[in-house]
Short mmCIF file of C-alpha atoms and ligand atoms in Angstrom, two decimals:
data_model
loop_
_atom_site.label_atom_id
_atom_site.label_comp_id
_atom_site.label_asym_id
_atom_site.label_seq_id
_atom_site.Cartn_x
_atom_site.Cartn_y
_atom_site.Cartn_z
CA GLU A 22 25.97 152.76 173.38
CA LYS A 23 28.98 150.80 172.23
CA GLY A 24 27.14 147.51 172.80
CA GLY A 25 30.21 145.57 173.90
CA TRP A 26 32.55 146.95 171.24
CA SER A 27 35.84 148.56 172.28
CA SER A 28 35.06 151.71 170.29
CA PHE A 29 32.22 153.27 168.35
CA MET A 30 34.35 153.10 165.25
CA ARG A 31 34.81 149.34 165.55
CA LYS A 32 31.07 148.97 166.05
CA GLU A 33 30.28 151.17 163.08
CA VAL A 34 32.78 149.41 160.80
CA SER A 35 31.10 146.13 161.68
CA GLU A 36 27.65 147.60 160.98
CA GLN A 37 28.46 148.31 157.33
CA PRO A 38 26.57 145.35 155.84
CA GLU A 39 23.46 146.49 157.74
CA ALA A 40 24.00 150.13 156.78
CA VAL A 41 23.95 149.27 153.08
CA ALA A 42 21.04 146.83 153.45
CA ASN A 43 19.00 149.47 155.28
CA THR A 44 19.78 152.09 152.66
CA LEU A 45 18.55 149.74 149.92
CA ARG A 46 15.54 148.42 151.85
CA GLY A 47 12.21 149.06 150.11
CA ARG A 48 13.87 150.96 147.29
CA ILE A 49 14.25 148.08 144.83
CA VAL A 50 10.92 146.72 143.68
CA ASP A 51 10.56 144.26 140.79
CA ASP A 52 13.97 145.13 139.33
CA GLU A 53 13.25 148.85 139.43
CA VAL A 54 14.46 151.58 141.72
CA VAL A 55 11.70 153.22 143.71
CA ILE A 56 12.61 156.40 145.56
CA PRO A 57 9.40 158.05 146.74
CA GLU A 58 11.40 160.94 148.26
CA LEU A 59 12.27 162.01 144.72
CA ALA A 60 8.62 162.45 143.73
CA SER A 61 9.17 166.19 143.26
CA PHE A 62 11.61 165.32 140.46
CA GLY A 63 9.37 164.10 137.64
CA ASP A 64 10.71 161.86 134.88
CA ASP A 65 10.62 164.78 132.41
CA GLU A 66 12.80 166.81 134.71
CA LEU A 67 15.26 163.96 135.18
CA ARG A 68 15.42 163.59 131.40
CA SER A 69 16.16 167.29 130.99
CA ILE A 70 19.23 167.32 133.27
CA ARG A 71 22.37 168.16 131.30
CA ARG A 72 24.90 167.67 134.06
CA ILE A 73 25.30 166.84 137.69
CA THR A 74 27.54 168.64 140.14
CA VAL A 75 28.25 166.76 143.35
CA ILE A 76 29.32 168.84 146.34
CA ALA A 77 30.68 167.45 149.59
CA CYS A 78 33.70 167.48 151.88
CA GLY A 79 36.16 164.83 153.04
CA THR A 80 34.99 161.25 153.00
CA ALA A 81 31.60 162.28 151.60
CA ALA A 82 33.39 163.83 148.61
CA TYR A 83 35.19 160.53 148.01
CA ALA A 84 31.79 158.78 147.98
CA GLY A 85 30.81 161.32 145.31
CA MET A 86 33.97 160.57 143.31
CA VAL A 87 33.22 156.85 143.36
CA ALA A 88 29.63 157.49 142.25
CA LYS A 89 30.75 159.73 139.41
CA TYR A 90 32.14 156.69 137.56
CA ALA A 91 28.91 154.75 138.01
CA ILE A 92 26.41 157.53 137.33
CA GLU A 93 28.18 158.60 134.14
CA GLN A 94 28.52 155.05 132.91
CA TRP A 95 24.89 154.19 133.58
CA SER A 96 23.06 157.41 132.74
CA ARG A 97 25.54 159.14 130.37
CA VAL A 98 25.00 162.39 132.29
CA PRO A 99 28.31 164.18 132.89
CA VAL A 100 29.13 164.36 136.60
CA GLU A 101 31.65 166.62 138.28
CA VAL A 102 32.59 166.41 141.93
CA GLU A 103 33.69 169.45 143.80
CA LEU A 104 34.65 170.20 147.38
CA SER A 105 31.89 172.39 148.81
CA HIS A 106 34.31 175.03 150.07
CA GLU A 107 35.86 175.45 146.62
CA PHE A 108 32.58 175.37 144.73
CA ARG A 109 31.07 178.52 146.11
CA TYR A 110 34.05 180.74 145.49
CA ARG A 111 34.61 180.15 141.80
CA GLU A 112 31.37 181.36 140.20
CA PRO A 113 30.37 177.88 139.01
CA VAL A 114 28.24 177.64 135.87
CA LEU A 115 24.77 176.60 137.02
CA ASP A 116 21.32 176.70 135.48
CA GLU A 117 18.00 174.88 135.68
CA HIS A 118 19.49 171.95 133.75
CA THR A 119 22.20 171.45 136.37
CA LEU A 120 21.38 169.08 139.16
CA VAL A 121 23.39 169.70 142.32
CA VAL A 122 23.70 166.65 144.55
CA SER A 123 25.12 167.31 148.00
CA ILE A 124 26.41 164.53 150.23
CA SER A 125 26.62 164.95 153.98
CA GLN A 126 26.42 162.43 156.78
CA SER A 127 25.58 165.03 159.41
CA GLY A 128 23.56 167.29 157.14
CA GLU A 129 25.09 170.20 159.04
CA THR A 130 28.49 170.77 157.40
CA MET A 131 28.55 174.54 156.97
CA ASP A 132 30.59 174.56 153.76
CA THR A 133 28.20 172.14 152.10
CA LEU A 134 25.13 173.97 153.40
CA MET A 135 26.38 177.29 152.02
CA ALA A 136 27.18 175.65 148.68
CA VAL A 137 23.66 174.20 148.46
CA LYS A 138 22.12 177.59 149.23
CA TYR A 139 24.31 179.20 146.62
CA ALA A 140 23.33 176.60 144.00
CA ARG A 141 19.64 177.18 144.65
CA GLU A 142 20.05 180.92 144.39
CA GLN A 143 21.65 180.35 140.99
CA GLY A 144 18.62 178.38 139.80
CA ALA A 145 19.99 174.83 140.09
CA ARG A 146 17.85 172.01 141.45
CA THR A 147 19.24 170.29 144.51
CA ILE A 148 19.13 166.81 146.01
CA SER A 149 20.69 166.02 149.36
CA ILE A 150 22.12 162.62 150.29
CA CYS A 151 22.04 162.71 154.07
CA ASN A 152 22.20 160.36 157.05
CA THR A 153 20.51 162.57 159.64
CA GLN A 154 16.74 162.97 159.61
CA GLY A 155 15.58 166.55 159.56
CA ALA A 156 19.07 168.07 159.34
CA THR A 157 19.63 171.53 157.86
CA ILE A 158 21.02 170.55 154.43
CA PRO A 159 18.04 168.35 153.47
CA ARG A 160 15.71 171.13 154.63
CA GLU A 161 17.48 173.56 152.31
CA SER A 162 17.32 171.14 149.34
CA ASP A 163 14.55 170.38 146.85
CA ALA A 164 14.61 166.70 147.81
CA VAL A 165 16.52 164.33 150.07
CA VAL A 166 17.50 160.69 149.73
CA TYR A 167 18.32 159.51 153.22
CA THR A 168 21.04 156.98 153.85
CA HIS A 169 19.82 154.71 156.61
CA ALA A 170 23.21 153.89 158.09
CA GLY A 171 22.02 154.68 161.62
CA PRO A 172 23.71 157.24 163.88
CA GLU A 173 27.46 157.52 163.30
CA VAL A 174 29.22 158.51 166.50
CA ALA A 175 32.93 157.99 165.78
CA VAL A 176 34.46 161.05 164.16
CA ALA A 177 35.83 159.04 161.23
CA SER A 178 33.12 158.27 158.72
CA THR A 179 32.81 154.57 157.81
CA LYS A 180 29.33 153.12 157.56
CA ALA A 181 27.97 156.44 156.30
CA PHE A 182 30.46 156.26 153.42
CA VAL A 183 29.30 152.89 152.10
CA ALA A 184 25.67 153.92 152.61
CA GLN A 185 26.31 157.12 150.63
CA ILE A 186 27.68 155.11 147.72
CA ALA A 187 24.69 152.76 147.89
CA ALA A 188 22.24 155.70 147.83
CA LEU A 189 24.09 157.37 144.95
CA TYR A 190 24.11 154.10 142.99
CA LEU A 191 20.36 153.77 143.50
CA PHE A 192 19.93 157.29 142.21
CA GLY A 193 22.21 156.59 139.22
CA LEU A 194 20.25 153.48 138.29
CA HIS A 195 16.96 155.35 138.66
CA LEU A 196 18.28 158.07 136.37
CA ALA A 197 19.45 155.46 133.84
CA ARG A 198 16.05 153.83 133.76
CA VAL A 199 14.23 157.13 133.31
CA ARG A 200 16.63 158.24 130.58
CA GLY A 201 16.57 154.85 128.87
CA THR A 202 20.36 154.44 128.95
CA LEU A 203 20.32 150.94 130.46
CA SER A 204 18.26 148.02 129.22
CA ALA A 205 15.94 146.24 131.64
CA THR A 206 18.42 143.36 131.77
CA GLU A 207 21.41 145.60 132.49
CA LEU A 208 19.42 147.39 135.16
CA ALA A 209 18.44 144.11 136.80
CA THR A 210 22.09 142.95 136.74
CA GLN A 211 23.34 146.13 138.42
CA LEU A 212 20.57 146.02 141.02
CA ALA A 213 21.44 142.42 141.82
CA GLU A 214 25.09 143.46 142.27
CA LEU A 215 23.99 146.22 144.63
CA GLN A 216 21.84 143.86 146.65
CA ALA A 217 24.74 141.44 146.98
CA VAL A 218 26.95 144.08 148.63
CA PRO A 219 25.87 143.54 152.27
CA GLU A 220 26.75 139.84 152.17
CA LYS A 221 30.10 140.55 150.54
CA LEU A 222 30.83 143.24 153.13
CA GLN A 223 30.22 140.62 155.79
CA ALA A 224 32.77 138.38 154.10
CA VAL A 225 35.36 141.19 154.04
CA LEU A 226 34.79 141.83 157.75
CA GLY A 227 35.42 138.13 158.34
CA GLU A 228 38.96 138.60 157.00
CA ALA A 229 39.82 141.42 159.41
CA GLU A 230 42.40 139.50 161.36
CA LYS A 231 45.03 139.65 158.65
CA VAL A 232 44.63 143.42 158.39
CA GLU A 233 44.83 143.79 162.16
CA GLN A 234 48.12 141.87 162.24
CA LEU A 235 49.51 144.01 159.49
CA ALA A 236 48.59 147.18 161.37
CA HIS A 237 50.34 145.94 164.47
CA TRP A 238 53.49 145.07 162.53
CA MET A 239 53.43 148.52 160.99
CA ALA A 240 52.78 150.54 164.14
CA ASP A 241 56.07 152.47 163.74
CA THR A 242 55.48 153.44 160.12
CA ARG A 243 55.92 157.15 159.41
CA SER A 244 54.50 157.38 155.92
CA VAL A 245 52.14 155.26 153.83
CA LEU A 246 51.15 155.71 150.21
CA PHE A 247 47.94 154.49 148.58
CA LEU A 248 47.45 153.85 144.88
CA GLY A 249 44.29 153.17 142.95
CA ARG A 250 42.77 153.61 139.56
CA HIS A 251 39.26 154.27 138.27
CA VAL A 252 36.90 153.66 141.24
CA GLY A 253 39.96 152.54 143.21
CA PHE A 254 41.41 156.06 143.03
CA PRO A 255 38.97 157.70 145.46
CA ILE A 256 39.37 154.62 147.67
CA ALA A 257 43.13 155.23 147.76
CA MET A 258 42.48 158.80 148.89
CA GLU A 259 39.97 157.62 151.47
CA GLY A 260 42.50 155.10 152.83
CA ALA A 261 45.04 157.89 153.18
CA LEU A 262 42.54 160.21 154.87
CA LYS A 263 41.61 157.54 157.41
CA LEU A 264 45.26 156.95 158.28
CA LYS A 265 45.97 160.67 158.68
CA GLU A 266 42.99 161.42 160.84
CA LEU A 267 43.13 158.36 163.06
CA ALA A 268 46.80 157.40 163.32
CA TYR A 269 48.39 160.83 162.61
CA ILE A 270 50.62 159.24 160.00
CA HIS A 271 51.57 161.05 156.85
CA ALA A 272 49.67 159.40 154.03
CA GLU A 273 48.81 160.23 150.46
CA GLY A 274 46.54 158.66 147.90
CA PHE A 275 47.39 158.80 144.20
CA ALA A 276 45.90 157.71 140.93
CA ALA A 277 48.23 154.89 139.90
CA GLY A 278 48.60 156.40 136.44
CA GLU A 279 50.12 159.53 138.00
CA LEU A 280 53.06 157.62 139.51
CA LYS A 281 55.47 158.30 136.70
CA HIS A 282 54.45 161.96 136.62
CA GLY A 283 56.06 162.58 139.97
CA PRO A 284 55.08 160.51 142.98
CA ILE A 285 57.31 157.55 142.05
CA ALA A 286 60.20 159.72 143.22
CA LEU A 287 58.91 159.16 146.76
CA ILE A 288 59.51 155.43 146.58
CA GLU A 289 62.53 154.30 148.56
CA PRO A 290 63.35 150.95 150.08
CA GLY A 291 60.83 149.96 152.74
CA GLN A 292 58.16 152.53 151.78
CA PRO A 293 54.78 150.88 152.42
CA VAL A 294 52.33 151.25 149.54
CA PHE A 295 48.76 149.98 149.52
CA VAL A 296 47.53 149.26 146.01
CA VAL A 297 43.84 148.86 145.26
CA VAL A 298 44.01 146.41 142.35
CA PRO A 299 41.14 146.56 139.85
CA SER A 300 39.47 143.32 138.88
CA PRO A 301 41.14 141.38 136.05
CA ARG A 302 37.61 141.08 134.66
CA GLY A 303 37.22 144.85 134.40
CA SER A 304 37.43 147.02 131.34
CA ALA A 305 40.24 148.75 129.44
CA ASN A 306 43.07 146.53 130.62
CA LEU A 307 43.36 148.42 133.87
CA HIS A 308 44.41 145.32 135.75
CA PRO A 309 47.70 144.67 133.87
CA LYS A 310 48.52 148.38 134.09
CA VAL A 311 48.17 148.41 137.85
CA VAL A 312 50.14 145.16 138.12
CA SER A 313 52.93 146.80 136.17
CA ASN A 314 52.77 149.82 138.51
CA ILE A 315 53.24 147.36 141.34
CA GLN A 316 56.31 145.92 139.61
CA GLU A 317 57.73 149.41 139.10
CA ILE A 318 57.46 150.40 142.75
CA ARG A 319 58.56 146.98 143.94
CA ALA A 320 61.70 147.29 141.84
CA ARG A 321 62.46 150.46 143.82
CA GLY A 322 62.04 148.70 147.14
CA ALA A 323 58.44 149.53 148.03
CA ARG A 324 56.69 147.22 150.44
CA VAL A 325 53.49 146.44 148.55
CA ILE A 326 50.20 145.58 150.20
CA ALA A 327 47.73 144.68 147.46
CA ILE A 328 43.98 144.69 147.89
CA ALA A 329 42.86 142.32 145.20
CA GLU A 330 39.88 140.21 144.36
CA ALA A 331 39.77 136.56 145.33
CA GLY A 332 41.64 134.41 142.86
CA ASP A 333 43.68 137.20 141.26
CA ALA A 334 47.04 135.43 141.10
CA ALA A 335 48.83 138.04 138.98
CA VAL A 336 49.65 140.15 142.05
CA LEU A 337 51.19 137.30 144.02
CA PRO A 338 54.77 137.42 142.70
CA PHE A 339 55.09 141.16 143.41
CA ALA A 340 53.08 141.89 146.54
CA ASP A 341 54.43 141.48 150.06
CA GLU A 342 50.90 141.08 151.39
CA VAL A 343 47.61 140.44 149.63
CA LEU A 344 44.31 141.36 151.23
CA ARG A 345 41.43 139.65 149.44
CA ILE A 346 37.98 140.95 148.62
CA PRO A 347 35.14 138.85 147.16
CA LEU A 348 34.35 138.96 143.43
CA ALA A 349 32.13 141.88 142.47
CA ALA A 350 31.43 143.81 139.28
CA PRO A 351 34.13 146.51 138.91
CA LEU A 352 31.87 149.41 139.98
CA PHE A 353 31.03 147.62 143.20
CA GLU A 354 34.59 146.86 144.30
CA PRO A 355 35.13 150.19 146.11
CA LEU A 356 32.39 149.32 148.60
CA LEU A 357 34.47 146.28 149.58
CA ALA A 358 38.04 147.54 149.10
CA VAL A 359 37.55 150.43 151.51
CA VAL A 360 36.92 148.12 154.47
CA PRO A 361 40.47 146.76 154.96
CA LEU A 362 41.76 150.34 154.73
CA GLN A 363 39.36 151.50 157.45
CA ILE A 364 40.37 148.58 159.66
CA PHE A 365 44.07 149.16 159.00
CA ALA A 366 43.86 152.82 160.09
CA MET A 367 41.75 151.99 163.13
CA GLU A 368 44.04 149.18 164.28
CA LEU A 369 47.19 151.15 163.72
CA ALA A 370 45.77 154.03 165.75
CA GLN A 371 44.86 151.63 168.49
CA ALA A 372 48.31 150.03 168.40
CA LYS A 373 49.69 153.54 169.00
CA GLY A 374 47.36 153.96 171.96
CA LEU A 375 45.24 156.64 170.31
CA ASP A 376 41.55 157.35 170.78
CA VAL A 377 39.98 156.21 167.50
CA ASP A 378 36.58 157.69 168.24
CA GLN A 379 37.86 161.17 169.02
CA PRO A 380 41.00 161.97 167.01
CA ARG A 381 42.77 165.16 168.02
CA ASN A 382 41.71 168.46 166.45
CA LEU A 383 38.62 167.00 164.76
CA ALA A 384 34.89 167.38 165.33
CA LYS A 385 32.15 165.06 164.08
CA SER A 386 30.27 167.83 162.44
CA VAL A 387 32.01 170.88 161.06
CA THR A 388 29.53 173.68 161.53
CA VAL A 389 31.91 176.54 160.85
CA GLU A 390 33.37 177.54 157.49
C1 F6R B 17 36.42 161.65 157.57
C2 F6R B 17 35.24 162.45 157.88
C3 F6R B 17 35.09 163.78 157.25
C4 F6R B 17 33.63 164.00 156.81
C5 F6R B 17 33.43 165.44 156.32
C6 F6R B 17 32.02 165.68 155.81
O1 F6R B 17 36.40 160.42 158.21
O2 F6R B 17 34.42 162.02 158.64
O3 F6R B 17 35.96 163.95 156.18
O4 F6R B 17 33.32 163.06 155.81
O5 F6R B 17 33.71 166.33 157.36
O6 F6R B 17 31.07 165.50 156.84
P1 F6R B 17 29.54 165.38 156.52
O7 F6R B 17 29.36 164.12 155.71
O8 F6R B 17 28.84 165.31 157.84
O9 F6R B 17 29.15 166.58 155.71
#
């Protein structure tokens, strides 16, 4: 039931605060992560993991890419993310110290299922992050951490994506506690950030009107580029994927640092470019680097739409439009920055008269290889 909404997608986009809150519910107790579903993974086993391989497809793979930054930073366990359909055909190196984490909203994606089976055959231990109770992938895994986003009907994944990141962050913080890589204070700080996400998502949704206008102005656009860095990089790719699948517009997401290695040649006057701007409070001077990327593309005529945190004035002289997200610790920004990109793609598709719930050629669950 659409419950008064014009599409399932619009309903599901608006349910994102709830989706994250439900995924966190009952799993944070006295500043510690409690995941009873992981009981079969004892602390000794979690301490003995040498690396994590995340397998997923599409939007779920981008959730994995976001989580890679957080899990590595918190737990110091190396994380690689691989598309399920590539993983199985390259004789990946796996052993009992490799943890394979699959991510699937439906729990039925054939490529991911086959990759999980393959990993188990090779002796790896497997955890499934899944949104569908009793689906095949969790049944084929050693343990499952369910996202409680509720049923996702629209083909394009939205609320499942933010719930996947929330579940992966919980797992990363659990791992960090068990392995002793975060102090109790750091853990409490990160958990508080995580718990603040639903409210901040609500604030981002409250700013939708500006994005909607932008989408309507841009209804004739033939190509859109997306740039991001660090956790903003997978968000750039997710923004591009949403626009391709919903609005049938050519779109590409790049790591901003790659620009000068090729993609900047694509910039010509009028080319729209979304830039996910990292927080000026973040590490490694990423913010000034992305601002200078913006200057570079602006000088070549790009039309820049910046997604930047509230109060970041450095982008103002160079951006044609600024979409604001609330302040959050850098690792938590992707959960917020993705929302305007989802809304942009949905609105643009609607402005073109397309069916946002059922884009052409796509199925909600891809049960063939
Ligand atoms: C994009 C989208 C797809 C899915 C992918 C994996 O909006 O929905 O890219 O994310 O097909 O599906 P699941 O998560 O069901 O394995």
